[in-house]
Short mmCIF file of C-alpha atoms and ligand atoms in Angstrom, two decimals:
data_model
loop_
_atom_site.label_atom_id
_atom_site.label_comp_id
_atom_site.label_asym_id
_atom_site.label_seq_id
_atom_site.Cartn_x
_atom_site.Cartn_y
_atom_site.Cartn_z
CA MET B 167 79.44 110.48 87.03
CA ALA B 168 83.10 109.58 87.17
CA TRP B 169 82.83 105.84 86.42
CA TYR B 170 81.38 106.59 82.99
CA CYS B 171 84.69 108.12 82.00
CA SER B 172 86.37 104.73 81.55
CA GLY B 173 87.85 104.15 78.12
CA SER B 174 89.36 101.36 76.08
CA THR B 175 92.61 103.28 75.57
CA ASN B 176 94.56 105.81 77.60
CA SER B 177 93.59 108.68 75.32
CA GLU B 178 89.91 107.67 75.34
CA LEU B 179 89.94 107.67 79.17
CA ILE B 180 91.56 111.11 79.36
CA GLU B 181 89.29 112.52 76.63
CA ASN B 182 86.27 111.26 78.59
CA LEU B 183 87.54 112.91 81.78
CA SER B 184 87.97 116.10 79.81
CA LYS B 185 84.56 115.94 78.08
CA THR B 186 82.74 115.52 81.39
CA GLY B 187 84.64 118.47 82.86
CA LEU B 188 86.53 116.40 85.43
CA ILE B 189 89.70 117.69 83.81
CA LYS B 190 89.43 121.33 82.80
CA ASN B 191 92.99 122.51 82.41
CA GLU B 192 94.71 121.79 79.08
CA ARG B 193 98.09 121.32 80.79
CA VAL B 194 96.61 118.67 83.07
CA LYS B 195 95.05 116.92 80.10
CA LYS B 196 98.33 116.94 78.17
CA ALA B 197 100.30 115.70 81.17
CA MET B 198 97.86 112.80 81.70
CA LEU B 199 97.81 111.95 77.99
CA GLY B 200 101.59 111.73 78.26
CA VAL B 201 101.54 108.84 80.75
CA ASP B 202 100.14 105.43 79.83
CA ARG B 203 98.24 104.22 82.91
CA ALA B 204 98.86 100.64 81.73
CA HIS B 205 102.47 101.12 82.88
CA TYR B 206 101.18 101.73 86.43
CA ALA B 207 97.87 99.88 86.89
CA PRO B 208 98.21 96.08 86.82
CA SER B 209 94.62 95.57 85.65
CA ARG B 210 91.75 97.58 84.15
CA ALA B 211 94.20 100.39 83.44
CA TYR B 212 91.72 102.55 81.55
CA SER B 213 88.84 102.11 83.99
CA ASP B 214 87.99 105.22 86.00
CA SER B 215 88.26 103.36 89.29
CA PRO B 216 90.96 102.60 91.86
CA GLN B 217 92.85 99.32 91.29
CA PRO B 218 94.79 97.21 93.80
CA ILE B 219 98.60 97.36 93.51
CA GLY B 220 99.45 95.07 96.46
CA HIS B 221 100.23 95.69 100.15
CA GLY B 222 96.69 96.99 100.71
CA ALA B 223 97.42 99.97 98.44
CA THR B 224 95.57 101.11 95.34
CA ILE B 225 96.38 103.25 92.36
CA SER B 226 93.79 105.99 92.80
CA ALA B 227 91.03 106.50 90.25
CA PRO B 228 91.96 108.62 87.23
CA HIS B 229 89.39 111.29 88.13
CA MET B 230 91.07 111.67 91.57
CA HIS B 231 94.46 112.10 89.92
CA GLY B 232 92.83 114.67 87.65
CA HIS B 233 91.28 116.56 90.58
CA ALA B 234 94.60 116.63 92.43
CA CYS B 235 96.41 118.12 89.43
CA GLU B 236 93.63 120.65 88.83
CA TYR B 237 93.86 121.91 92.41
CA LEU B 238 97.66 122.09 92.32
CA ILE B 239 98.09 123.38 88.76
CA ASP B 240 99.05 126.99 89.60
CA PHE B 241 101.89 125.64 91.73
CA LEU B 242 103.17 123.25 89.06
CA GLN B 243 105.44 125.39 86.92
CA PRO B 244 108.84 124.84 85.32
CA SER B 245 111.26 124.95 88.28
CA SER B 246 108.61 123.87 90.84
CA ARG B 247 109.53 121.40 93.54
CA VAL B 248 106.83 118.86 94.37
CA LEU B 249 106.37 116.21 97.05
CA ASP B 250 104.06 113.25 96.33
CA ILE B 251 103.37 111.45 99.62
CA GLY B 252 102.06 107.88 99.35
CA SER B 253 103.36 107.61 95.80
CA GLY B 254 102.25 103.96 95.46
CA SER B 255 102.31 102.99 91.78
CA GLY B 256 104.24 106.15 90.83
CA TYR B 257 101.61 107.17 88.26
CA LEU B 258 100.81 110.57 89.70
CA THR B 259 104.50 111.24 90.37
CA HIS B 260 105.06 110.82 86.62
CA VAL B 261 102.15 113.10 85.71
CA LEU B 262 103.41 115.73 88.18
CA ALA B 263 106.88 115.51 86.60
CA ASN B 264 105.28 116.19 83.21
CA LEU B 265 103.57 119.24 84.70
CA VAL B 266 106.80 120.81 86.01
CA SER B 267 108.69 120.01 82.81
CA SER B 268 108.82 122.49 79.99
CA PRO B 269 109.92 121.36 76.54
CA THR B 270 111.18 124.87 75.72
CA THR B 271 113.27 125.99 78.66
CA THR B 272 116.30 124.49 80.31
CA GLN B 273 115.10 123.94 83.81
CA THR B 274 116.92 124.27 87.02
CA GLY B 275 115.64 123.01 90.31
CA CYS B 276 112.40 121.33 89.26
CA GLN B 277 111.98 118.00 90.96
CA VAL B 278 109.21 115.66 92.00
CA ILE B 279 109.90 113.45 95.01
CA GLY B 280 107.65 110.44 95.58
CA ILE B 281 107.59 108.96 99.09
CA ASP B 282 106.15 105.65 100.18
CA HIS B 283 106.86 103.70 103.34
CA ILE B 284 106.62 100.27 101.71
CA PRO B 285 109.95 99.40 100.04
CA ASP B 286 108.26 96.99 97.58
CA LEU B 287 106.01 99.81 96.38
CA VAL B 288 108.95 102.17 95.97
CA GLU B 289 110.56 99.49 93.82
CA LEU B 290 107.30 99.02 91.92
CA ALA B 291 107.13 102.76 91.19
CA HIS B 292 110.72 102.68 89.88
CA ASN B 293 109.97 99.68 87.69
CA ASN B 294 106.77 101.22 86.39
CA MET B 295 108.52 104.45 85.52
CA ARG B 296 111.28 102.59 83.71
CA LYS B 297 108.70 101.27 81.24
CA SER B 298 108.82 104.52 79.23
CA GLU B 299 111.77 106.39 77.77
CA GLN B 300 110.57 109.59 79.41
CA GLY B 301 110.29 107.85 82.78
CA ARG B 302 113.82 106.49 82.46
CA GLU B 303 115.06 110.02 81.65
CA TYR B 304 113.25 111.47 84.67
CA LEU B 305 114.93 108.93 86.94
CA ALA B 306 118.36 109.31 85.35
CA SER B 307 118.30 113.12 85.54
CA GLY B 308 117.02 113.11 89.12
CA ARG B 309 113.94 115.09 88.09
CA VAL B 310 112.00 112.26 89.72
CA LYS B 311 113.22 110.59 92.87
CA PHE B 312 111.45 107.91 94.92
CA ILE B 313 112.20 107.60 98.62
CA THR B 314 111.23 105.03 101.26
CA ALA B 315 110.16 106.97 104.34
CA ASP B 316 107.26 107.86 106.59
CA GLY B 317 105.46 110.46 104.51
CA ARG B 318 103.76 111.97 107.56
CA LEU B 319 107.09 113.65 108.24
CA GLY B 320 107.41 114.93 104.69
CA TRP B 321 110.95 115.07 103.32
CA ASN B 322 112.80 117.98 104.81
CA GLU B 323 115.91 117.55 102.63
CA GLY B 324 113.92 118.59 99.55
CA ALA B 325 111.89 121.41 101.12
CA PRO B 326 110.47 123.93 100.55
CA TYR B 327 107.91 122.55 98.09
CA ASP B 328 105.68 124.56 95.78
CA ALA B 329 103.16 121.73 95.91
CA ILE B 330 102.56 118.77 98.19
CA HIS B 331 100.18 115.98 97.20
CA VAL B 332 99.12 113.42 99.77
CA GLY B 333 97.72 110.20 98.30
CA ALA B 334 96.47 108.54 101.49
CA ALA B 335 94.09 109.76 104.21
CA ALA B 336 95.83 111.49 107.12
CA GLU B 337 94.65 111.66 110.71
CA GLN B 338 95.31 115.39 110.74
CA LEU B 339 96.66 118.28 108.67
CA HIS B 340 100.21 117.46 109.74
CA PRO B 341 101.82 120.82 110.67
CA ILE B 342 105.24 119.49 109.65
CA LEU B 343 103.99 119.20 106.06
CA ILE B 344 102.71 122.78 106.14
CA ASP B 345 106.15 123.84 107.42
CA GLN B 346 107.70 122.26 104.32
CA LEU B 347 105.50 124.26 101.93
CA ARG B 348 107.03 127.23 100.17
CA ALA B 349 105.30 130.61 100.59
CA PRO B 350 103.44 130.66 98.26
CA GLY B 351 102.66 126.97 98.06
CA ARG B 352 99.72 124.57 98.18
CA MET B 353 98.99 121.15 99.68
CA PHE B 354 96.24 118.75 98.57
CA ILE B 355 95.52 116.28 101.37
CA PRO B 356 92.73 113.84 102.28
CA VAL B 357 92.04 113.99 106.03
CA ASN B 358 89.81 111.83 108.21
CA ALA B 359 86.89 113.78 109.57
CA GLU B 360 87.01 114.29 113.32
CA GLY B 361 85.43 111.34 115.08
CA ASN B 362 85.67 109.11 112.01
CA GLN B 363 86.12 105.72 113.62
CA THR B 364 85.47 103.57 110.55
CA ALA B 365 87.78 100.58 109.96
CA ALA B 366 91.32 101.79 109.25
CA GLY B 367 90.07 105.22 108.33
CA ARG B 368 88.21 103.98 105.24
CA GLY B 369 84.64 104.94 104.48
CA GLY B 370 82.70 108.11 104.17
CA GLY B 371 84.45 110.24 106.71
CA GLN B 372 87.31 111.77 104.73
CA TYR B 373 87.59 115.11 103.03
CA ILE B 374 90.11 116.69 100.72
CA TRP B 375 91.64 119.80 102.25
CA VAL B 376 93.45 122.40 100.22
CA VAL B 377 96.01 124.22 102.33
CA ASP B 378 97.50 127.43 100.96
CA LYS B 379 100.55 129.09 102.36
CA LYS B 380 100.46 132.66 101.08
CA GLU B 381 103.45 134.77 100.18
CA ASP B 382 103.30 136.46 103.62
CA GLY B 383 103.47 133.05 105.31
CA SER B 384 99.81 133.00 106.41
CA VAL B 385 98.09 129.61 106.14
CA HIS B 386 94.56 129.16 104.75
CA LYS B 387 92.75 125.83 104.93
CA LYS B 388 89.70 124.82 102.91
CA LYS B 389 87.70 121.57 103.03
CA VAL B 390 86.67 120.89 99.44
CA PHE B 391 85.00 117.50 98.88
CA GLN B 392 84.40 114.08 100.37
CA VAL B 393 86.60 111.14 99.34
CA SER B 394 87.56 107.55 100.18
CA TYR B 395 91.31 106.92 100.33
CA VAL B 396 93.42 104.18 101.94
CA PRO B 397 94.86 105.47 105.22
CA LEU B 398 98.26 107.00 105.88
CA THR B 399 99.50 104.56 108.51
CA ASP B 400 102.39 103.39 110.64
CA TYR B 401 104.67 100.83 109.05
CA PRO B 402 104.00 97.89 108.96
CA ARG B 403 100.49 98.66 107.84
CA LYS B 404 97.66 98.01 110.31
CA GLN B 405 95.09 96.07 108.30
N1 SAH Q 737 99.02 108.07 94.55
C1 SAH Q 737 99.15 106.63 94.70
C2 SAH Q 737 98.26 106.20 95.84
C3 SAH Q 737 98.66 104.88 96.43
S1 SAH Q 737 97.64 104.34 97.79
C4 SAH Q 737 98.71 105.98 93.40
O1 SAH Q 737 97.75 106.49 92.80
O2 SAH Q 737 99.30 104.97 93.00
C5 SAH Q 737 98.37 105.19 99.16
C6 SAH Q 737 99.81 104.90 99.39
O3 SAH Q 737 100.19 105.52 100.61
C7 SAH Q 737 100.19 103.44 99.53
O4 SAH Q 737 101.15 103.12 98.54
C8 SAH Q 737 100.77 103.32 100.94
O5 SAH Q 737 101.86 102.43 101.03
C9 SAH Q 737 101.21 104.76 101.18
N2 SAH Q 737 101.34 105.11 102.61
C10 SAH Q 737 100.49 104.84 103.63
N3 SAH Q 737 100.97 105.34 104.79
C11 SAH Q 737 102.16 105.93 104.50
C12 SAH Q 737 103.12 106.64 105.28
N4 SAH Q 737 102.99 106.82 106.60
N5 SAH Q 737 104.20 107.13 104.64
C13 SAH Q 737 104.37 106.96 103.30
N6 SAH Q 737 103.49 106.31 102.52
C14 SAH Q 737 102.39 105.80 103.11
#
């Protein structure tokens, strides 16, 4: 059970996620150990639960960040380009940057772009990332870039992306996002189940979909597990 993974330090939390099998891949574990969640979560940073970050947004639970990285891992290589939609606190954007960074090779082209439509949250993500030397380097080098925009449209200027992560529940598998995937490429996206009329899209009716664009351009969609995310909305947010 995910909540039992909470720790009193960052490393204890990540070790617990690893011990329970919620994180399986060593690269994911290392990338998460490399980012102190206390720089991104304003309270209960090492609890395995979502925490409010203002504007109706939450930093997702650590096990959800772990799942997202596990599903995307094959598409997170040195030189990969990644789009993190609904970047919120910026935590996952930082972890994703760790995953496309290699200490041994000089990289060209790798970049993680975080998008959020709330300017205050984009500023928050910047400020959070500036709390570590590595984060400051990522911002200065342009390896990480935060943009204020409607994430439902993706970010065409940076496309194609090897991996797209969506951190808020979408109404549909936006075809424009699939267009911006590289072939091969993968998207991890929570989507409201058809007919889910619960308040603002919250509640039991959302599922993670993994969308693969194969080398030949064919698109394969798989519904993998049920989740509860804040919704991907118009700006200003409908509460
Ligand atoms: N991965 C983030 C999740 C933040 S919650 C984290 O763990 O910190 C979801 C985020 O999606 C919120 O920050 C919200 O502002 C953002 N969001 C909602 N609708 C959006 C839209 N249409 N475009 C871009 N971002 C959006």
